[in-house]
XYZ file of C-alpha atoms in Angstrom:
518
model
C 1.562 -50.860 -20.643
C 4.656 -51.297 -18.497
C 6.455 -48.622 -16.500
C 9.424 -48.854 -18.881
C 7.221 -48.335 -21.952
C 5.523 -45.326 -20.383
C 8.871 -43.790 -19.450
C 10.106 -44.261 -23.005
C 7.376 -41.959 -24.335
C 7.964 -39.357 -21.635
C 5.151 -40.324 -19.277
C 5.989 -40.140 -15.570
C 3.602 -42.190 -13.447
C 5.334 -41.515 -10.122
C 3.186 -39.863 -7.482
C 4.366 -36.298 -6.707
C 5.827 -35.840 -3.247
C 3.561 -33.251 -1.656
C 0.435 -32.996 0.490
C -2.358 -30.560 1.163
C -1.121 -28.935 4.355
C 0.139 -25.863 2.506
C -2.742 -25.585 0.063
C -3.456 -21.910 0.757
C 0.203 -21.005 0.305
C 0.470 -22.955 -2.947
C -2.785 -21.569 -4.305
C -1.737 -17.979 -3.765
C 1.694 -18.588 -5.283
C 0.448 -20.571 -8.254
C -2.596 -18.700 -9.509
C -0.547 -16.120 -11.377
C 1.433 -18.865 -13.116
C -1.575 -20.674 -14.592
C -3.943 -17.660 -14.839
C -6.917 -19.599 -13.597
C -7.916 -22.695 -11.669
C -7.864 -26.292 -12.860
C -10.277 -27.609 -10.250
C -9.229 -31.254 -10.542
C -5.581 -30.331 -10.075
C -6.491 -28.214 -7.066
C -8.081 -31.269 -5.485
C -4.771 -33.061 -5.902
C -2.890 -30.146 -4.372
C -5.389 -29.894 -1.540
C -5.855 -33.547 -0.684
C -2.573 -35.061 -1.782
C -1.836 -37.280 -4.788
C -4.273 -39.855 -6.088
C -3.271 -43.270 -4.733
C -4.416 -46.167 -6.916
C -5.741 -48.909 -4.640
C -7.270 -52.357 -4.952
C -8.901 -54.761 -2.493
C -6.788 -57.825 -1.733
C -8.084 -61.292 -0.864
C -8.281 -60.354 2.815
C -10.448 -57.315 2.099
C -7.712 -54.746 2.701
C -7.080 -51.690 0.524
C -3.556 -51.939 -0.923
C -1.714 -50.084 -3.740
C -1.940 -51.591 -7.219
C 1.182 -52.842 -8.936
C 2.279 -51.074 -12.133
C 1.265 -54.105 -14.196
C -2.308 -53.879 -12.818
C -2.947 -50.263 -13.799
C -5.651 -49.508 -16.399
C -6.387 -46.405 -18.479
C -8.554 -44.784 -15.783
C -5.722 -45.217 -13.279
C -3.246 -43.531 -15.602
C -5.594 -40.584 -15.961
C -5.549 -40.113 -12.201
C -1.766 -40.350 -12.163
C -1.625 -37.820 -14.975
C -3.464 -35.356 -12.742
C -0.787 -35.950 -10.113
C 1.922 -35.174 -12.628
C 0.134 -32.070 -13.899
C -0.355 -30.722 -10.389
C 3.298 -31.362 -9.583
C 4.322 -29.585 -12.770
C 2.334 -26.517 -11.728
C 3.978 -26.496 -8.327
C 7.402 -26.853 -9.888
C 6.770 -23.884 -12.190
C 5.934 -21.751 -9.176
C 9.093 -22.847 -7.367
C 11.481 -22.488 -10.313
C 10.249 -19.222 -11.804
C 12.851 -17.085 -10.030
C 15.791 -19.346 -10.859
C 15.013 -18.772 -14.524
C 15.604 -15.038 -14.220
C 18.477 -14.845 -11.715
C 22.170 -15.635 -11.911
C 24.214 -17.588 -9.377
C 24.531 -14.433 -7.259
C 20.768 -14.019 -7.009
C 20.709 -10.958 -9.280
C 18.299 -10.597 -12.180
C 19.862 -11.300 -15.558
C 19.547 -8.645 -18.262
C 19.248 -11.444 -20.806
C 15.900 -12.444 -19.278
C 14.367 -9.300 -20.803
C 14.060 -11.225 -24.051
C 11.392 -13.447 -22.465
C 8.342 -11.166 -22.517
C 5.886 -13.798 -21.314
C 8.193 -14.892 -18.526
C 8.714 -11.308 -17.396
C 4.960 -10.787 -17.316
C 4.496 -13.906 -15.172
C 7.254 -12.767 -12.835
C 5.610 -9.340 -12.544
C 2.305 -10.945 -11.575
C 4.009 -13.273 -9.081
C 5.754 -10.299 -7.458
C 2.353 -8.958 -6.389
C 2.019 -11.957 -4.094
C 4.957 -10.885 -1.956
C 4.799 -10.572 1.812
C 6.930 -8.480 4.171
C 10.732 -8.807 3.873
C 10.628 -10.749 0.602
C 13.403 -8.672 -0.916
C 13.818 -10.847 -3.996
C 10.184 -10.158 -4.930
C 10.623 -6.435 -4.296
C 13.534 -6.498 -6.730
C 11.483 -8.585 -9.151
C 8.673 -6.031 -9.109
C 11.037 -3.143 -9.849
C 12.859 -5.132 -12.541
C 9.721 -6.318 -14.347
C 7.823 -3.025 -14.010
C 10.681 -1.218 -15.732
C 10.673 -3.812 -18.509
C 6.892 -3.814 -19.023
C 6.826 -0.016 -19.157
C 9.366 -0.176 -21.967
C 7.135 -2.442 -24.088
C 3.663 -1.290 -23.010
C 3.255 0.957 -26.063
C 2.956 -2.102 -28.320
C 1.956 -4.871 -25.893
C -1.671 -4.742 -24.762
C -1.122 -7.490 -22.205
C 1.769 -5.566 -20.628
C -0.283 -2.361 -20.564
C -3.213 -4.008 -18.802
C -0.942 -5.790 -16.320
C 0.669 -2.483 -15.348
C -2.772 -0.927 -15.030
C -4.141 -3.710 -12.820
C -2.133 -6.742 -11.633
C -4.063 -9.988 -11.736
C -4.093 -10.697 -8.004
C -5.492 -7.271 -7.129
C -8.128 -6.986 -9.835
C -11.637 -8.106 -10.718
C -11.126 -11.815 -11.329
C -14.056 -12.104 -13.735
C -12.733 -9.256 -15.866
C -9.247 -10.751 -15.752
C -10.664 -14.056 -17.016
C -12.291 -12.318 -19.972
C -9.048 -10.587 -20.889
C -7.033 -13.768 -20.568
C -9.387 -15.602 -22.931
C -8.740 -12.866 -25.503
C -4.981 -13.143 -25.072
C -5.131 -16.936 -25.157
C -6.990 -16.836 -28.477
C -4.190 -14.732 -29.972
C -1.573 -17.287 -28.902
C -1.591 -19.415 -32.042
C 1.277 -21.630 -30.895
C -0.384 -23.072 -27.794
C -4.084 -22.271 -28.233
C -6.330 -25.322 -27.813
C -9.477 -24.606 -29.841
C -11.724 -26.906 -27.814
C -10.558 -25.415 -24.535
C -11.008 -21.918 -25.963
C -14.578 -22.634 -27.069
C -15.411 -24.116 -23.675
C -14.014 -21.034 -21.899
C -16.041 -18.711 -24.132
C -19.246 -20.678 -23.604
C -18.726 -20.677 -19.845
C -18.134 -16.922 -19.810
C -21.209 -16.207 -21.958
C -23.389 -18.477 -19.818
C -22.329 -16.725 -16.639
C -22.776 -13.340 -18.302
C -26.425 -14.222 -18.984
C -26.846 -15.234 -15.348
C -25.397 -11.897 -14.203
C -27.825 -10.018 -16.453
C -30.749 -11.984 -15.008
C -29.595 -11.171 -11.478
C -29.301 -7.480 -12.298
C -32.808 -7.527 -13.761
C -34.165 -8.960 -10.489
C -32.445 -6.245 -8.456
C -33.759 -3.461 -10.668
C -37.258 -4.935 -10.497
C -36.993 -4.995 -6.683
C -35.995 -1.326 -6.621
C -38.799 -0.448 -9.020
C -41.436 -2.262 -6.954
C -40.275 -0.443 -3.812
C -40.290 2.887 -5.710
C -36.857 3.747 -4.364
C -36.154 6.380 -7.027
C -39.376 8.213 -6.116
C -38.930 7.892 -2.355
C -35.250 8.877 -2.349
C -34.687 11.189 -5.346
C -31.830 12.969 -3.541
C -29.815 9.759 -3.047
C -27.629 8.038 -5.617
C -29.290 5.136 -7.450
C -26.396 2.781 -8.204
C -27.969 -0.655 -8.661
C -25.784 -1.569 -11.655
C -22.582 -0.562 -9.895
C -23.560 -2.466 -6.746
C -24.307 -5.659 -8.638
C -21.016 -5.235 -10.507
C -19.393 -5.019 -7.081
C -21.150 -8.245 -6.073
C -19.536 -9.994 -9.055
C -16.135 -8.971 -7.715
C -17.094 -10.310 -4.291
C -18.447 -13.641 -5.602
C -16.999 -14.331 -9.035
C -17.844 -18.050 -9.187
C -21.253 -19.141 -10.561
C -22.814 -20.838 -7.537
C -23.204 -17.623 -5.524
C -26.136 -16.189 -7.483
C -28.416 -15.755 -4.451
C -25.544 -14.261 -2.481
C -24.906 -11.696 -5.228
C -28.572 -10.682 -5.307
C -28.856 -10.358 -1.517
C -25.586 -8.449 -1.277
C -26.628 -6.014 -4.026
C -29.977 -5.270 -2.396
C -28.470 -4.642 1.021
C -25.734 -2.508 -0.515
C -28.443 -0.206 -1.882
C -29.732 0.139 1.673
C -26.280 0.843 3.122
C -25.458 3.406 0.453
C -28.636 5.335 1.296
C -27.527 5.532 4.925
C -23.989 6.513 3.941
C -25.134 9.295 1.602
C -27.636 10.581 4.155
C -25.018 10.985 6.873
C -22.391 12.255 4.444
C -24.308 15.023 2.748
C -27.955 15.347 3.822
C -29.880 16.177 6.950
C -29.337 18.591 9.787
C -27.418 17.554 12.871
C -30.668 17.273 14.830
C -32.283 15.047 12.172
C -29.264 12.758 11.974
C -29.000 12.563 15.756
C -32.665 11.570 15.940
C -32.080 8.896 13.284
C -29.087 7.491 15.178
C -31.086 7.246 18.407
C -33.992 5.608 16.601
C -31.797 2.833 15.220
C -30.662 1.974 18.741
C -34.288 1.272 19.646
C -35.172 -0.479 16.349
C -38.885 0.296 16.538
C -41.130 1.067 13.557
C -43.271 3.313 15.797
C -40.493 5.935 16.029
C -41.510 9.544 15.343
C -39.522 11.857 13.050
C -39.827 15.566 12.339
C -38.552 15.047 8.780
C -40.717 12.728 6.682
C -37.853 11.611 4.413
C -35.989 10.380 7.494
C -39.018 8.336 8.546
C -39.252 6.779 5.065
C -35.551 5.891 5.095
C -35.732 4.481 8.616
C -38.747 2.304 7.801
C -37.103 1.051 4.597
C -33.969 -0.041 6.461
C -35.814 -1.613 9.405
C -38.350 -3.459 7.244
C -35.753 -4.761 4.796
C -33.413 -6.058 7.490
C -36.264 -7.594 9.490
C -37.414 -9.428 6.354
C -33.886 -10.653 5.671
C -33.563 -11.835 9.288
C -36.760 -13.875 8.916
C -35.438 -15.488 5.730
C -32.150 -16.311 7.441
C -34.043 -17.952 10.316
C -35.994 -20.101 7.845
C -32.758 -21.543 6.455
C -31.271 -22.212 9.895
C -29.210 -19.035 10.335
C -31.039 -17.009 13.013
C -27.743 -15.444 14.125
C -27.136 -13.904 10.659
C -29.992 -11.430 10.941
C -28.957 -10.540 14.483
C -25.388 -9.721 13.446
C -26.586 -7.710 10.441
C -28.768 -5.527 12.664
C -25.982 -5.079 15.209
C -23.524 -4.069 12.519
C -25.971 -1.522 11.094
C -26.326 -0.021 14.572
C -22.557 0.025 14.900
C -22.157 1.777 11.545
C -24.750 4.383 12.509
C -22.848 5.080 15.739
C -19.717 5.721 13.689
C -21.602 8.025 11.315
C -22.948 9.879 14.335
C -19.418 10.279 15.692
C -18.415 11.907 12.412
C -21.255 14.418 12.373
C -20.465 15.345 15.988
C -16.903 16.096 14.850
C -18.310 18.285 12.082
C -20.680 20.143 14.392
C -17.907 20.899 16.888
C -15.449 21.715 14.046
C -13.109 19.097 15.424
C -10.440 17.654 13.130
C -9.607 14.162 14.429
C -6.121 12.748 14.442
C -5.337 10.259 11.712
C -5.520 7.390 14.214
C -8.888 8.567 15.544
C -10.213 8.934 12.040
C -9.036 5.458 10.966
C -10.403 3.787 14.098
C -13.821 5.222 13.302
C -13.429 5.262 9.520
C -12.846 1.547 9.081
C -16.466 1.095 10.086
C -17.871 3.981 8.027
C -16.118 2.429 5.030
C -18.658 -0.332 5.651
C -16.124 -3.077 6.216
C -17.822 -4.932 9.043
C -21.402 -4.520 7.895
C -20.445 -5.339 4.298
C -18.476 -8.325 5.538
C -21.506 -9.480 7.507
C -23.929 -9.319 4.595
C -21.345 -11.007 2.377
C -21.483 -14.052 4.651
C -25.273 -14.172 4.848
C -25.778 -15.526 1.340
C -23.115 -18.233 1.548
C -24.347 -21.757 2.229
C -20.999 -22.887 3.636
C -21.175 -20.268 6.411
C -23.319 -22.291 8.799
C -22.231 -21.047 12.230
C -21.848 -17.782 14.137
C -18.041 -17.882 14.429
C -17.250 -16.001 11.166
C -19.624 -13.180 12.147
C -17.880 -12.865 15.503
C -14.505 -12.746 13.753
C -15.650 -9.746 11.714
C -16.111 -7.793 14.939
C -12.603 -8.557 16.187
C -10.416 -7.040 13.459
C -8.012 -9.855 12.665
C -4.995 -8.960 10.523
C -6.773 -9.739 7.248
C -9.847 -7.704 8.179
C -7.727 -4.739 9.289
C -5.647 -4.903 6.105
C -8.707 -5.024 3.870
C -10.334 -2.204 5.871
C -7.276 0.017 5.478
C -7.147 -0.576 1.734
C -10.848 0.256 1.339
C -10.793 3.339 3.584
C -7.622 4.908 2.201
C -8.296 4.215 -1.478
C -11.772 5.689 -1.042
C -10.428 8.838 0.613
C -7.566 9.283 -1.856
C -9.902 9.611 -4.833
C -13.274 10.859 -3.565
C -12.293 14.120 -1.868
C -13.216 16.594 -4.613
C -16.375 14.723 -5.566
C -17.554 14.566 -1.969
C -16.969 18.288 -1.485
C -19.090 18.912 -4.577
C -21.857 16.718 -3.089
C -21.691 18.616 0.182
C -19.819 16.059 2.298
C -18.743 17.872 5.431
C -16.155 15.691 7.165
C -12.395 15.898 6.701
C -11.000 12.704 5.162
C -7.986 10.660 6.205
C -5.890 12.720 3.782
C -6.675 16.002 5.560
C -6.219 14.377 8.979
C -2.766 13.071 8.031
C -1.780 16.420 6.513
C -2.831 18.123 9.741
C -0.974 15.637 11.980
C 2.331 15.595 10.111
C 2.389 18.964 8.294
C 2.642 17.302 4.894
C 1.412 18.369 1.479
C -1.440 16.560 -0.245
C 0.929 14.820 -2.668
C 3.265 13.727 0.126
C 0.358 12.149 2.005
C -0.760 10.271 -1.105
C 2.701 8.711 -1.386
C 2.569 7.668 2.288
C -0.878 6.135 1.766
C 0.331 4.163 -1.254
C 2.991 2.608 0.974
C 0.408 1.820 3.691
C -1.847 0.208 1.081
C 1.020 -1.822 -0.365
C 1.910 -3.070 3.124
C -1.745 -3.958 3.717
C -1.688 -6.100 0.568
C 1.367 -7.910 1.932
C -0.550 -8.554 5.155
C -3.454 -9.959 3.144
C -1.191 -12.287 1.172
C 0.506 -13.454 4.360
C -2.854 -14.170 6.002
C -3.742 -16.250 2.971
C -0.834 -18.501 3.871
C -2.184 -18.879 7.411
C -5.762 -19.915 6.665
C -6.691 -22.171 9.551
C -9.299 -24.948 9.315
C -9.536 -25.251 13.109
C -13.097 -24.230 14.090
C -11.972 -22.937 17.493
C -9.129 -20.702 16.214
C -10.306 -17.091 16.074
C -6.906 -15.636 15.161
C -7.008 -16.642 11.486
C -9.925 -16.643 9.079
C -11.421 -19.646 7.333
C -10.985 -19.663 3.566
C -14.529 -18.477 2.635
C -14.226 -15.499 5.002
C -10.667 -14.713 3.930
C -11.734 -14.749 0.272
C -14.412 -12.144 0.989
C -11.850 -9.863 2.675
C -9.481 -10.336 -0.256
C -12.249 -9.552 -2.734
C -13.246 -6.433 -0.798
C -9.712 -5.141 -1.258
C -9.934 -6.058 -4.950
C -13.194 -4.126 -5.170
C -11.505 -1.030 -3.728
C -8.786 -1.336 -6.377
C -11.403 -1.714 -9.109
C -13.572 1.211 -8.000
C -11.031 3.723 -6.703
C -7.621 3.163 -8.298
C -8.339 5.540 -11.180
C -10.852 7.867 -9.550
C -14.188 7.758 -7.748
C -15.869 4.853 -9.502
C -19.234 5.397 -7.835
C -19.462 9.088 -8.752
C -17.641 9.297 -12.081
C -18.643 5.975 -13.586
C -18.193 7.028 -17.223
C -14.538 7.965 -16.787
C -13.527 5.140 -14.442
C -15.346 1.787 -14.564
C -17.917 2.110 -17.370
C -15.816 0.114 -19.858
C -15.338 -2.671 -17.314
C -19.065 -2.809 -16.543
C -19.950 -2.969 -20.240
C -17.408 -5.754 -20.739
C -18.914 -7.845 -17.933
C -22.582 -7.432 -18.910
C -22.737 -6.638 -22.618
C -19.729 -8.065 -24.445
C -20.200 -11.809 -24.995
C -17.656 -13.829 -26.922
C -18.438 -14.820 -30.490
C -18.448 -18.606 -30.818
């Protein structure tokens, strides 16, 4: 088929003019337009357009002429065109809604789907993107006006796509796609449902393994005073690794999160100062022969040491001896921060907000959680990412701030009821600036929003250079992004770990127990 004949039926076989240098930027900008990832198109975006080559008589690779192209070649060119179309949608979306003065047109309110897409895109803004700030205000006002009869608008206002649990968002989008009779492709819909159901079965199998591990170790009997949250922790692991191939990573992360939560609860609400001081000193020595006056402390200490030593041995077997080392060091670091907090409590010292945040980023578990997130990932095959986690790059700091502040904003009353003794960031800020509780919450919302802008901006700066420690590689950046998403999922509407039934129960049931009918 000639070029002229293809053009006559609307087929454009010209290679799109773009390359992969700005892949991270394009990916972040585009994902809210297409509501998912077409992996083959992403390869085009990442690597540049498919170039159709042949070998000439001299053995050189040269481009084919149009008259030499076959069906398989046209399929590759079609991927180029599709990828370019996606990019163009991302670029042109704002021109559709603005007039020649750059102001949003009231007439655009008639396009509900377009307004929803613009709302989602506005959550990918960075600092000083005033047009996106205006877009967010404009679209939020519109979606609020229709949310009483539009389920998609209601859910978008509740949790924007970019900041939510990506697996849950996929499930919801499949439901909305099925209701779109005009553009719904039945084969694509069935494939999406089958893929979701298959992965749901895998998640249930993983959860079963984790619960069996806890049962064999008799954790409920040994630690009856500590919260048993295996389901919630595995649900968290799905947020952290929402693609199928990370099954082992999800299992390892969930197990170690059980361990970390026991330490967190112990320092938050159990044990005398002397017992907790003894535990902190023991972890510095990392010796199973340590003596404890309280037997439950000895049991906890041995559980942590034994588990992490076993994990370190497994990491060494697969060529990652440094992974176990960093995990142990980060546990020690977290314990030091817990110890700092109980010393503040004992001396009745109320830290400044800056002091609290400097210490609290670690007690939120950011660095130790980040470390164990990397341990189960095959593509993390060197020590550099673990070192980066200890240096607080912009993305790590932003994610830490989101986790720490969202936790403190919603867990205060519940932690008081559990006997938690330390003042939170809210009380510290109130004390520093003589503000009311509600005023501080508004300030924190602004800090969190700015942290999200920092995260988005860092996504545009992902650096493949192995010797650049200023910016994170994509696998590490994705974990920091997903940690922030986890904080949104667990704490946006209350304390998701304490009041599961009134906060995240419906989401958990949807992920594990609501397959699609085929």
